[in-house]
């Protein structure tokens, strides 16, 4: 199979060279030569890496290749050394380029309920105005040669197809397996919300009666004197477990007694995947501990139905104004509790407090959460806006080869290299993110949030063509 691929590449190059030289050669005198400027279509450079005992020969094309293509199924390196029924690279509905609106923004295909929609999700034919290409500047073949100083023993042990610069939209229907090196950035943006219950909604999966928010439905408290107190159903649910917040002589306040208003929060993080037949990336430097602190420091109480010391219903004294006045005194305790709940939901051990002060323990929890590398399933990734000088696909015969410019070596077989090539924008509500972290286990399983569907790359009504 490898011989067939190499033979095909060589045949392609020779055919291209032959076609460019089929025109008659014309001799030029010195005067004519002085009037001519030009640049070779092909360049051949050699680079030696003594640490790997390899020579790298790069056959470059001084050209710009604008690509618009759809590949129904890209499967490379299936079976073999790494196990049956799996591939080094397995991507379905792969597109290079996109259909744009009149302003040049890529149009996102329709998704499923609850999935983000992308920058422009208007798929009407009247909105489909043009195409945006995936552009390769100076594409090249690079051959890794072992034993290059001896013609009798030299071997081609790897070939890389790349470009000096790759820029443009790339979209994926489903990424089942990835081999190579992949890095990028993640922007986590948490939207501000109002009237959010701290605990879970009664009757939902994983929500016990003890943890259920009082605001799972709307209700009214009849008062003997004055207008009745009307409480509205919460507009969202964080899903943390119930716990006592405050215990005074006349009133007790628990998390299930509150709805809150939150402010927006954001953080940036690194994405990295390196290896063979990967299905997940690890998001590091996400700053989950700092994010929880920021969210809690900006929250205010919207509704409160605290339990009175005597009787039932809601305490008539402790309203939102009083609760917000007490919030600075409660803030650190709430931050500690929320961080403990987040660690438990992510399947991580909660550090022992021991003799630490409340402030030092809160800082320890923050550092523990900040160090956590959040798993994220690659099959959630559909839109990539590539901007890379190292984009490429390689076929390697050795256990590992570090091609020139690569940050890390790639393994045996087929690999793809995407260094600093994309940005994942995760825009979601605090209720979805916290519920996925602390209640249903989606975050620990690699599905903290879904991402927008693939870009449209077909005019008309077809999703893929």
CSV table of C-alpha atoms in Angstrom, one decimal:
chain,number,residue,atom,x,y,z
A,1,UNK,CA,0.0,0.0,0.0
A,2,UNK,CA,2.8,2.4,0.9
A,3,UNK,CA,4.7,1.6,-2.3
A,4,UNK,CA,1.5,2.4,-4.3
A,5,UNK,CA,1.1,5.7,-2.6
A,6,UNK,CA,4.8,6.7,-3.1
A,7,UNK,CA,4.6,5.6,-6.7
A,8,UNK,CA,1.5,7.6,-7.3
A,9,UNK,CA,3.1,10.8,-5.8
A,10,UNK,CA,6.3,10.3,-7.9
A,11,UNK,CA,4.2,9.8,-11.0
A,12,UNK,CA,2.2,12.9,-10.3
A,13,UNK,CA,5.3,15.0,-9.9
A,14,UNK,CA,7.0,13.6,-13.1
A,15,UNK,CA,3.8,14.2,-15.1
A,16,UNK,CA,3.7,17.8,-13.9
A,17,UNK,CA,7.3,18.4,-14.7
A,18,UNK,CA,7.0,16.8,-18.1
A,19,UNK,CA,4.0,18.9,-19.0
A,20,UNK,CA,5.8,22.1,-18.0
A,21,UNK,CA,8.8,21.2,-20.2
A,22,UNK,CA,6.9,20.1,-23.3
A,23,UNK,CA,7.3,23.5,-24.9
A,24,UNK,CA,10.2,24.1,-27.2
A,25,UNK,CA,13.3,25.7,-25.6
A,26,UNK,CA,14.5,29.0,-27.0
A,27,UNK,CA,18.0,30.4,-26.7
A,28,UNK,CA,18.4,34.0,-25.5
A,29,UNK,CA,21.3,36.4,-25.9
A,30,UNK,CA,22.6,38.5,-23.1
A,31,UNK,CA,20.4,41.5,-24.0
A,32,UNK,CA,17.3,39.3,-24.0
A,33,UNK,CA,18.2,37.7,-20.7
A,34,UNK,CA,18.6,41.1,-19.1
A,35,UNK,CA,15.0,41.8,-19.9
A,36,UNK,CA,13.7,38.7,-18.2
A,37,UNK,CA,12.9,38.2,-14.5
A,38,UNK,CA,11.4,35.1,-13.1
A,39,UNK,CA,11.2,32.5,-10.3
A,40,UNK,CA,11.4,28.8,-10.4
A,41,UNK,CA,8.1,26.9,-10.1
A,42,UNK,CA,9.9,24.2,-8.0
A,43,UNK,CA,12.4,24.6,-5.2
A,44,UNK,CA,14.4,21.7,-3.6
A,45,UNK,CA,16.0,22.2,-0.2
A,46,UNK,CA,17.8,19.9,2.2
A,47,UNK,CA,17.8,20.0,6.0
A,48,UNK,CA,19.8,17.6,8.2
A,49,UNK,CA,18.8,16.6,11.7
A,50,UNK,CA,21.8,14.9,13.3
A,51,UNK,CA,19.8,14.1,16.5
A,52,UNK,CA,17.5,11.8,14.4
A,53,UNK,CA,20.1,10.8,11.8
A,54,UNK,CA,17.7,12.0,9.1
A,55,UNK,CA,17.9,14.2,6.1
A,56,UNK,CA,14.8,16.1,5.0
A,57,UNK,CA,14.4,16.9,1.3
A,58,UNK,CA,11.6,19.5,0.6
A,59,UNK,CA,10.1,19.7,-2.9
A,60,UNK,CA,8.2,23.0,-2.9
A,61,UNK,CA,5.8,24.6,-5.3
A,62,UNK,CA,6.0,28.4,-5.4
A,63,UNK,CA,2.3,28.8,-5.9
A,64,UNK,CA,-0.9,29.5,-4.1
A,65,UNK,CA,-3.5,26.7,-4.1
A,66,UNK,CA,-7.1,27.7,-3.4
A,67,UNK,CA,-9.0,24.6,-2.4
A,68,UNK,CA,-12.7,24.0,-2.1
A,69,UNK,CA,-13.4,20.3,-1.6
A,70,UNK,CA,-15.7,17.9,0.2
A,71,UNK,CA,-14.5,14.4,1.3
A,72,UNK,CA,-17.3,12.1,2.4
A,73,UNK,CA,-14.9,9.8,4.4
A,74,UNK,CA,-11.2,10.2,5.1
A,75,UNK,CA,-9.8,7.0,6.6
A,76,UNK,CA,-6.0,6.6,6.8
A,77,UNK,CA,-4.0,3.8,8.5
A,78,UNK,CA,-6.9,1.5,9.4
A,79,UNK,CA,-6.1,-1.8,11.1
A,80,UNK,CA,-2.5,-2.8,11.4
A,81,UNK,CA,-0.2,-2.3,14.4
A,82,UNK,CA,-2.6,-0.2,16.4
A,83,UNK,CA,-5.5,-2.6,16.4
A,84,UNK,CA,-8.3,-3.8,14.1
A,85,UNK,CA,-11.4,-1.8,13.2
A,86,UNK,CA,-9.7,1.6,14.0
A,87,UNK,CA,-7.9,4.1,11.9
A,88,UNK,CA,-5.1,6.6,12.5
A,89,UNK,CA,-7.3,9.3,11.0
A,90,UNK,CA,-11.0,8.7,10.6
A,91,UNK,CA,-13.1,11.8,9.6
A,92,UNK,CA,-16.5,11.8,8.0
A,93,UNK,CA,-18.0,14.7,6.0
A,94,UNK,CA,-14.7,16.7,5.8
A,95,UNK,CA,-14.9,20.0,4.0
A,96,UNK,CA,-12.2,22.5,3.0
A,97,UNK,CA,-13.8,25.9,2.4
A,98,UNK,CA,-17.4,27.1,3.0
A,99,UNK,CA,-20.4,28.9,1.5
A,100,UNK,CA,-20.6,32.4,2.8
A,101,UNK,CA,-23.2,35.2,3.2
A,102,UNK,CA,-22.9,38.5,1.4
A,103,UNK,CA,-20.4,39.8,4.1
A,104,UNK,CA,-18.1,36.8,3.7
A,105,UNK,CA,-19.1,35.0,6.9
A,106,UNK,CA,-19.3,31.2,6.7
A,107,UNK,CA,-22.8,29.8,7.0
A,108,UNK,CA,-23.3,27.1,9.7
A,109,UNK,CA,-25.4,24.0,8.9
A,110,UNK,CA,-28.6,23.3,10.9
A,111,UNK,CA,-28.0,21.4,14.1
A,112,UNK,CA,-30.0,19.6,16.7
A,113,UNK,CA,-32.0,21.0,19.6
A,114,UNK,CA,-29.8,22.7,22.1
A,115,UNK,CA,-26.8,22.9,19.9
A,116,UNK,CA,-25.1,26.3,19.4
A,117,UNK,CA,-25.9,27.9,16.1
A,118,UNK,CA,-22.7,29.5,14.9
A,119,UNK,CA,-22.1,33.1,13.6
A,120,UNK,CA,-24.6,32.8,10.7
A,121,UNK,CA,-27.1,29.9,10.7
A,122,UNK,CA,-29.4,31.3,8.0
A,123,UNK,CA,-29.3,28.5,5.4
A,124,UNK,CA,-31.9,30.0,3.0
A,125,UNK,CA,-30.6,29.9,-0.6
A,126,UNK,CA,-31.1,33.7,-0.7
A,127,UNK,CA,-28.4,34.0,2.0
A,128,UNK,CA,-25.8,31.9,0.1
A,129,UNK,CA,-23.8,34.5,-1.7
A,130,UNK,CA,-20.3,33.1,-2.3
A,131,UNK,CA,-17.5,30.7,-1.4
A,132,UNK,CA,-14.5,31.0,0.9
A,133,UNK,CA,-11.5,28.8,0.0
A,134,UNK,CA,-9.0,26.9,2.0
A,135,UNK,CA,-5.7,28.5,0.8
A,136,UNK,CA,-2.4,26.7,0.8
A,137,UNK,CA,0.6,29.0,0.1
A,138,UNK,CA,3.7,27.2,-1.3
A,139,UNK,CA,2.5,23.6,-0.9
A,140,UNK,CA,5.3,21.0,-0.7
A,141,UNK,CA,6.3,17.3,-0.4
A,142,UNK,CA,8.9,16.7,2.3
A,143,UNK,CA,10.8,13.3,2.3
A,144,UNK,CA,12.5,12.0,5.4
A,145,UNK,CA,15.6,10.0,4.3
A,146,UNK,CA,17.6,7.6,6.6
A,147,UNK,CA,21.2,6.8,5.7
A,148,UNK,CA,21.3,9.7,3.2
A,149,UNK,CA,25.1,9.7,2.8
A,150,UNK,CA,25.1,6.2,1.4
A,151,UNK,CA,23.3,5.6,-1.8
A,152,UNK,CA,23.3,1.8,-1.2
A,153,UNK,CA,21.5,2.0,2.2
A,154,UNK,CA,19.4,5.2,2.1
A,155,UNK,CA,15.7,4.7,2.8
A,156,UNK,CA,12.6,6.9,2.5
A,157,UNK,CA,11.1,6.6,6.0
A,158,UNK,CA,8.5,9.3,5.9
A,159,UNK,CA,6.7,11.7,3.6
A,160,UNK,CA,4.9,14.9,4.6
A,161,UNK,CA,2.4,16.9,2.6
A,162,UNK,CA,2.2,20.5,3.8
A,163,UNK,CA,2.4,24.1,3.0
A,164,UNK,CA,4.3,27.2,4.2
A,165,UNK,CA,0.9,28.6,5.2
A,166,UNK,CA,-2.6,27.2,5.4
A,167,UNK,CA,-5.5,29.5,6.0
A,168,UNK,CA,-9.2,29.0,5.8
A,169,UNK,CA,-12.3,27.2,7.1
A,170,UNK,CA,-12.2,23.5,7.7
A,171,UNK,CA,-15.2,21.6,8.9
A,172,UNK,CA,-15.9,18.1,10.2
A,173,UNK,CA,-19.1,16.1,10.4
A,174,UNK,CA,-17.6,13.6,12.8
A,175,UNK,CA,-14.1,13.0,14.0
A,176,UNK,CA,-13.9,9.4,15.2
A,177,UNK,CA,-10.1,9.1,15.5
A,178,UNK,CA,-7.1,11.5,15.3
A,179,UNK,CA,-3.4,10.8,15.2
A,180,UNK,CA,-0.6,13.4,15.3
A,181,UNK,CA,-0.4,16.7,17.1
A,182,UNK,CA,-3.2,19.2,17.6
A,183,UNK,CA,-3.1,22.4,19.5
A,184,UNK,CA,-5.3,25.5,19.7
A,185,UNK,CA,-7.1,27.9,22.0
A,186,UNK,CA,-10.4,27.7,23.9
A,187,UNK,CA,-12.4,30.7,24.8
A,188,UNK,CA,-14.9,29.9,27.5
A,189,UNK,CA,-17.6,32.5,27.7
A,190,UNK,CA,-20.3,32.2,30.4
A,191,UNK,CA,-23.4,34.3,29.8
A,192,UNK,CA,-25.1,36.3,32.6
A,193,UNK,CA,-28.4,35.0,33.8
A,194,UNK,CA,-31.2,36.0,36.1
A,195,UNK,CA,-33.5,34.1,38.5
A,196,UNK,CA,-31.4,30.9,38.6
A,197,UNK,CA,-31.9,28.2,41.2
A,198,UNK,CA,-28.8,27.0,42.9
A,199,UNK,CA,-29.9,23.4,43.3
A,200,UNK,CA,-31.7,21.1,40.9
A,201,UNK,CA,-35.2,21.0,39.4
A,202,UNK,CA,-37.5,18.6,41.1
A,203,UNK,CA,-38.4,15.6,38.9
A,204,UNK,CA,-35.3,15.8,36.7
A,205,UNK,CA,-32.8,12.9,36.4
A,206,UNK,CA,-30.4,12.8,39.4
A,207,UNK,CA,-32.4,15.4,41.5
A,208,UNK,CA,-33.4,14.0,44.9
A,209,UNK,CA,-36.3,15.6,46.8
A,210,UNK,CA,-33.7,16.7,49.4
A,211,UNK,CA,-31.8,18.7,46.8
A,212,UNK,CA,-34.8,20.0,44.8
A,213,UNK,CA,-35.1,23.7,44.6
A,214,UNK,CA,-38.2,25.3,46.1
A,215,UNK,CA,-38.4,27.2,42.8
A,216,UNK,CA,-38.9,24.1,40.7
A,217,UNK,CA,-42.4,25.6,40.1
A,218,UNK,CA,-44.0,28.9,40.9
A,219,UNK,CA,-45.9,29.2,44.1
A,220,UNK,CA,-47.8,31.7,46.3
A,221,UNK,CA,-47.6,32.2,50.1
A,222,UNK,CA,-50.9,33.4,51.6
A,223,UNK,CA,-50.4,36.1,54.1
A,224,UNK,CA,-52.9,36.9,56.8
A,225,UNK,CA,-52.1,40.6,56.6
A,226,UNK,CA,-51.1,42.4,53.4
A,227,UNK,CA,-50.7,41.1,49.8
A,228,UNK,CA,-49.7,37.5,49.2
A,229,UNK,CA,-46.1,36.7,48.3
A,230,UNK,CA,-45.8,35.5,44.8
A,231,UNK,CA,-42.7,33.5,43.8
A,232,UNK,CA,-41.9,32.6,40.2
A,233,UNK,CA,-40.4,29.4,38.8
A,234,UNK,CA,-36.6,29.6,38.3
A,235,UNK,CA,-35.4,30.3,34.8
A,236,UNK,CA,-32.6,27.8,35.2
A,237,UNK,CA,-31.0,25.3,37.6
A,238,UNK,CA,-27.3,25.0,38.6
A,239,UNK,CA,-27.8,21.5,40.0
A,240,UNK,CA,-25.4,21.6,43.0
A,241,UNK,CA,-26.4,19.7,46.2
A,242,UNK,CA,-28.3,21.4,48.9
A,243,UNK,CA,-26.5,22.7,52.0
A,244,UNK,CA,-27.2,25.1,54.8
A,245,UNK,CA,-25.8,28.6,54.2
A,246,UNK,CA,-26.9,30.5,57.2
A,247,UNK,CA,-28.4,29.6,60.6
A,248,UNK,CA,-29.6,32.5,62.7
A,249,UNK,CA,-31.8,32.6,65.8
A,250,UNK,CA,-34.9,33.4,63.7
A,251,UNK,CA,-34.2,31.9,60.3
A,252,UNK,CA,-32.3,29.2,58.4
A,253,UNK,CA,-31.2,29.7,54.8
A,254,UNK,CA,-30.3,26.8,52.4
A,255,UNK,CA,-29.2,26.8,48.8
A,256,UNK,CA,-32.6,25.3,47.8
A,257,UNK,CA,-34.2,28.4,49.2
A,258,UNK,CA,-32.6,30.8,46.7
A,259,UNK,CA,-32.6,32.0,43.1
A,260,UNK,CA,-29.8,34.2,42.1
A,261,UNK,CA,-28.7,36.6,39.3
A,262,UNK,CA,-25.2,36.0,37.9
A,263,UNK,CA,-22.7,38.1,35.9
A,264,UNK,CA,-20.9,37.0,32.8
A,265,UNK,CA,-17.5,35.4,33.2
A,266,UNK,CA,-14.8,34.2,30.8
A,267,UNK,CA,-11.5,32.5,30.6
A,268,UNK,CA,-9.0,31.3,27.9
A,269,UNK,CA,-7.3,28.0,27.8
A,270,UNK,CA,-5.0,25.8,25.7
A,271,UNK,CA,-6.0,22.7,23.8
A,272,UNK,CA,-3.5,19.9,23.2
A,273,UNK,CA,-3.7,16.4,21.8
A,274,UNK,CA,-0.7,14.4,20.9
A,275,UNK,CA,-0.6,10.7,20.1
A,276,UNK,CA,-2.1,7.9,18.0
A,277,UNK,CA,-5.8,7.2,17.4
A,278,UNK,CA,-7.0,9.8,19.9
A,279,UNK,CA,-10.6,10.5,20.7
A,280,UNK,CA,-10.2,13.3,23.2
A,281,UNK,CA,-8.2,16.5,23.8
A,282,UNK,CA,-7.2,17.9,27.1
A,283,UNK,CA,-8.1,21.5,27.9
A,284,UNK,CA,-5.5,22.9,30.3
A,285,UNK,CA,-5.2,26.3,31.9
A,286,UNK,CA,-9.0,26.7,31.9
A,287,UNK,CA,-8.9,28.3,35.3
A,288,UNK,CA,-12.1,26.6,36.6
A,289,UNK,CA,-11.3,27.6,40.2
A,290,UNK,CA,-10.9,31.3,39.3
A,291,UNK,CA,-14.0,31.1,37.2
A,292,UNK,CA,-16.1,29.8,40.1
A,293,UNK,CA,-14.7,32.6,42.3
A,294,UNK,CA,-15.6,35.2,39.7
A,295,UNK,CA,-19.1,33.9,39.3
A,296,UNK,CA,-19.8,33.8,43.0
A,297,UNK,CA,-18.3,37.2,43.7
A,298,UNK,CA,-20.7,38.7,41.1
A,299,UNK,CA,-24.0,36.9,42.2
A,300,UNK,CA,-26.9,38.6,43.9
A,301,UNK,CA,-30.0,37.1,45.4
A,302,UNK,CA,-33.2,37.4,43.2
A,303,UNK,CA,-35.7,35.4,45.3
A,304,UNK,CA,-35.5,33.9,48.7
A,305,UNK,CA,-37.9,31.6,50.6
A,306,UNK,CA,-36.0,30.9,53.8
A,307,UNK,CA,-37.5,28.5,56.4
A,308,UNK,CA,-38.8,30.4,59.5
A,309,UNK,CA,-37.8,29.1,62.9
A,310,UNK,CA,-41.5,28.5,63.8
A,311,UNK,CA,-44.1,27.4,61.3
A,312,UNK,CA,-43.8,26.7,57.6
A,313,UNK,CA,-43.8,28.6,54.3
A,314,UNK,CA,-41.3,31.4,53.8
A,315,UNK,CA,-39.7,33.7,56.4
A,316,UNK,CA,-41.3,37.1,56.1
A,317,UNK,CA,-38.2,39.0,57.4
A,318,UNK,CA,-35.4,37.7,55.2
A,319,UNK,CA,-36.0,39.1,51.8
A,320,UNK,CA,-33.6,39.6,48.9
A,321,UNK,CA,-32.4,43.0,50.3
A,322,UNK,CA,-31.4,41.4,53.6
A,323,UNK,CA,-29.8,38.4,51.8
A,324,UNK,CA,-27.7,40.6,49.6
A,325,UNK,CA,-26.6,42.7,52.6
A,326,UNK,CA,-25.3,39.4,54.2
A,327,UNK,CA,-23.8,38.2,50.9
A,328,UNK,CA,-20.2,39.6,51.6
A,329,UNK,CA,-20.2,37.5,54.8
A,330,UNK,CA,-21.3,34.4,53.0
A,331,UNK,CA,-19.3,34.7,49.7
A,332,UNK,CA,-16.2,32.8,50.7
A,333,UNK,CA,-18.2,29.9,52.1
A,334,UNK,CA,-20.3,29.7,48.9
A,335,UNK,CA,-17.1,29.7,46.8
A,336,UNK,CA,-15.7,26.9,48.9
A,337,UNK,CA,-18.9,24.8,48.6
A,338,UNK,CA,-19.2,25.4,44.8
A,339,UNK,CA,-15.6,24.4,44.2
A,340,UNK,CA,-16.0,21.3,46.3
A,341,UNK,CA,-19.1,20.4,44.4
A,342,UNK,CA,-17.4,21.0,41.0
A,343,UNK,CA,-14.5,18.7,42.0
A,344,UNK,CA,-16.8,15.9,43.1
A,345,UNK,CA,-18.8,16.2,39.9
A,346,UNK,CA,-15.7,16.0,37.8
A,347,UNK,CA,-14.7,12.8,39.7
A,348,UNK,CA,-11.7,14.5,41.4
A,349,UNK,CA,-10.6,14.1,45.0
A,350,UNK,CA,-11.5,17.0,47.3
A,351,UNK,CA,-8.4,18.1,49.3
A,352,UNK,CA,-8.6,17.7,53.0
A,353,UNK,CA,-8.9,21.0,54.9
A,354,UNK,CA,-7.0,19.9,58.0
A,355,UNK,CA,-5.9,23.0,60.0
A,356,UNK,CA,-6.1,25.4,57.0
A,357,UNK,CA,-7.9,28.7,57.5
A,358,UNK,CA,-11.0,29.3,55.4
A,359,UNK,CA,-9.0,31.6,53.1
A,360,UNK,CA,-6.1,29.1,52.6
A,361,UNK,CA,-8.5,26.2,52.0
A,362,UNK,CA,-10.4,28.2,49.4
A,363,UNK,CA,-7.1,29.0,47.7
A,364,UNK,CA,-6.2,25.3,47.7
A,365,UNK,CA,-9.4,24.4,46.1
A,366,UNK,CA,-8.9,27.1,43.4
A,367,UNK,CA,-5.4,25.8,42.6
A,368,UNK,CA,-6.7,22.2,42.5
A,369,UNK,CA,-9.4,23.1,40.0
A,370,UNK,CA,-7.1,25.4,38.0
A,371,UNK,CA,-4.7,22.4,37.5
A,372,UNK,CA,-7.4,20.1,36.2
A,373,UNK,CA,-7.2,19.3,32.5
A,374,UNK,CA,-10.8,19.0,31.3
A,375,UNK,CA,-11.3,16.2,28.7
A,376,UNK,CA,-13.1,17.1,25.6
A,377,UNK,CA,-14.3,14.6,23.0
A,378,UNK,CA,-13.1,15.3,19.5
A,379,UNK,CA,-16.4,14.3,18.0
A,380,UNK,CA,-17.9,17.5,19.3
A,381,UNK,CA,-15.5,19.6,17.1
A,382,UNK,CA,-17.0,20.6,13.8
A,383,UNK,CA,-15.7,24.1,12.8
A,384,UNK,CA,-12.1,24.9,12.5
A,385,UNK,CA,-10.7,28.2,11.2
A,386,UNK,CA,-7.2,27.2,10.4
A,387,UNK,CA,-4.3,29.7,10.3
A,388,UNK,CA,-1.1,27.7,10.5
A,389,UNK,CA,2.4,27.5,9.0
A,390,UNK,CA,2.7,23.8,10.0
A,391,UNK,CA,-0.5,22.3,8.7
A,392,UNK,CA,0.1,18.9,7.0
A,393,UNK,CA,-0.4,15.2,6.8
A,394,UNK,CA,2.5,12.7,7.1
A,395,UNK,CA,3.1,9.0,6.5
A,396,UNK,CA,5.9,7.7,8.8
A,397,UNK,CA,7.6,4.4,8.8
A,398,UNK,CA,9.6,4.8,12.0
A,399,UNK,CA,8.2,4.8,15.5
A,400,UNK,CA,8.4,8.6,15.5
A,401,UNK,CA,9.8,11.4,13.4
A,402,UNK,CA,10.0,15.1,14.3
A,403,UNK,CA,9.6,16.9,11.0
A,404,UNK,CA,11.3,20.3,10.7
A,405,UNK,CA,9.4,23.0,12.6
A,406,UNK,CA,7.3,20.5,14.5
A,407,UNK,CA,6.9,21.0,18.2
A,408,UNK,CA,6.7,17.3,18.9
A,409,UNK,CA,7.4,14.1,16.9
A,410,UNK,CA,4.5,12.2,15.3
A,411,UNK,CA,4.2,8.4,15.5
A,412,UNK,CA,4.3,5.6,13.1
A,413,UNK,CA,1.6,5.5,10.4
A,414,UNK,CA,-0.5,8.4,9.2
A,415,UNK,CA,-0.7,11.6,11.2
A,416,UNK,CA,-2.1,15.1,10.9
A,417,UNK,CA,-0.4,18.2,12.3
A,418,UNK,CA,-2.5,21.2,13.5
A,419,UNK,CA,-0.3,23.4,15.7
A,420,UNK,CA,-1.9,26.7,16.9
A,421,UNK,CA,-4.3,26.2,14.0
A,422,UNK,CA,-7.7,26.9,15.5
A,423,UNK,CA,-9.8,28.5,18.2
A,424,UNK,CA,-12.7,26.7,20.0
A,425,UNK,CA,-15.3,29.2,21.2
A,426,UNK,CA,-17.4,27.7,23.9
A,427,UNK,CA,-20.4,30.0,24.6
A,428,UNK,CA,-22.8,28.6,27.1
A,429,UNK,CA,-24.9,29.5,30.2
A,430,UNK,CA,-23.7,28.9,33.7
A,431,UNK,CA,-26.7,26.6,34.4
A,432,UNK,CA,-25.7,24.3,31.5
A,433,UNK,CA,-22.0,24.3,32.4
A,434,UNK,CA,-22.5,23.7,36.1
A,435,UNK,CA,-25.2,21.1,35.6
A,436,UNK,CA,-22.9,19.3,33.2
A,437,UNK,CA,-20.0,19.5,35.8
A,438,UNK,CA,-21.8,18.7,39.0
A,439,UNK,CA,-25.0,16.8,38.3
A,440,UNK,CA,-25.0,14.7,35.1
A,441,UNK,CA,-21.3,13.9,34.6
A,442,UNK,CA,-21.2,15.2,31.0
A,443,UNK,CA,-18.1,17.3,31.7
A,444,UNK,CA,-16.0,14.5,33.2
A,445,UNK,CA,-17.0,12.3,30.2
A,446,UNK,CA,-15.7,14.9,27.7
A,447,UNK,CA,-19.0,16.7,26.8
A,448,UNK,CA,-19.1,19.8,29.0
A,449,UNK,CA,-20.8,21.5,26.1
A,450,UNK,CA,-21.6,21.0,22.4
A,451,UNK,CA,-20.2,23.1,19.6
A,452,UNK,CA,-21.8,24.5,16.5
A,453,UNK,CA,-22.3,22.2,13.5
A,454,UNK,CA,-20.1,22.1,10.4
A,455,UNK,CA,-19.9,24.9,7.9
A,456,UNK,CA,-22.1,24.7,4.8
A,457,UNK,CA,-20.0,23.9,1.7
A,458,UNK,CA,-22.8,23.1,-0.7
A,459,UNK,CA,-25.1,25.7,-2.5
A,460,UNK,CA,-28.8,24.9,-2.2
A,461,UNK,CA,-30.4,22.6,0.3
A,462,UNK,CA,-27.9,19.8,0.4
A,463,UNK,CA,-26.0,19.5,3.7
A,464,UNK,CA,-23.1,17.6,2.1
A,465,UNK,CA,-22.2,17.2,-1.5
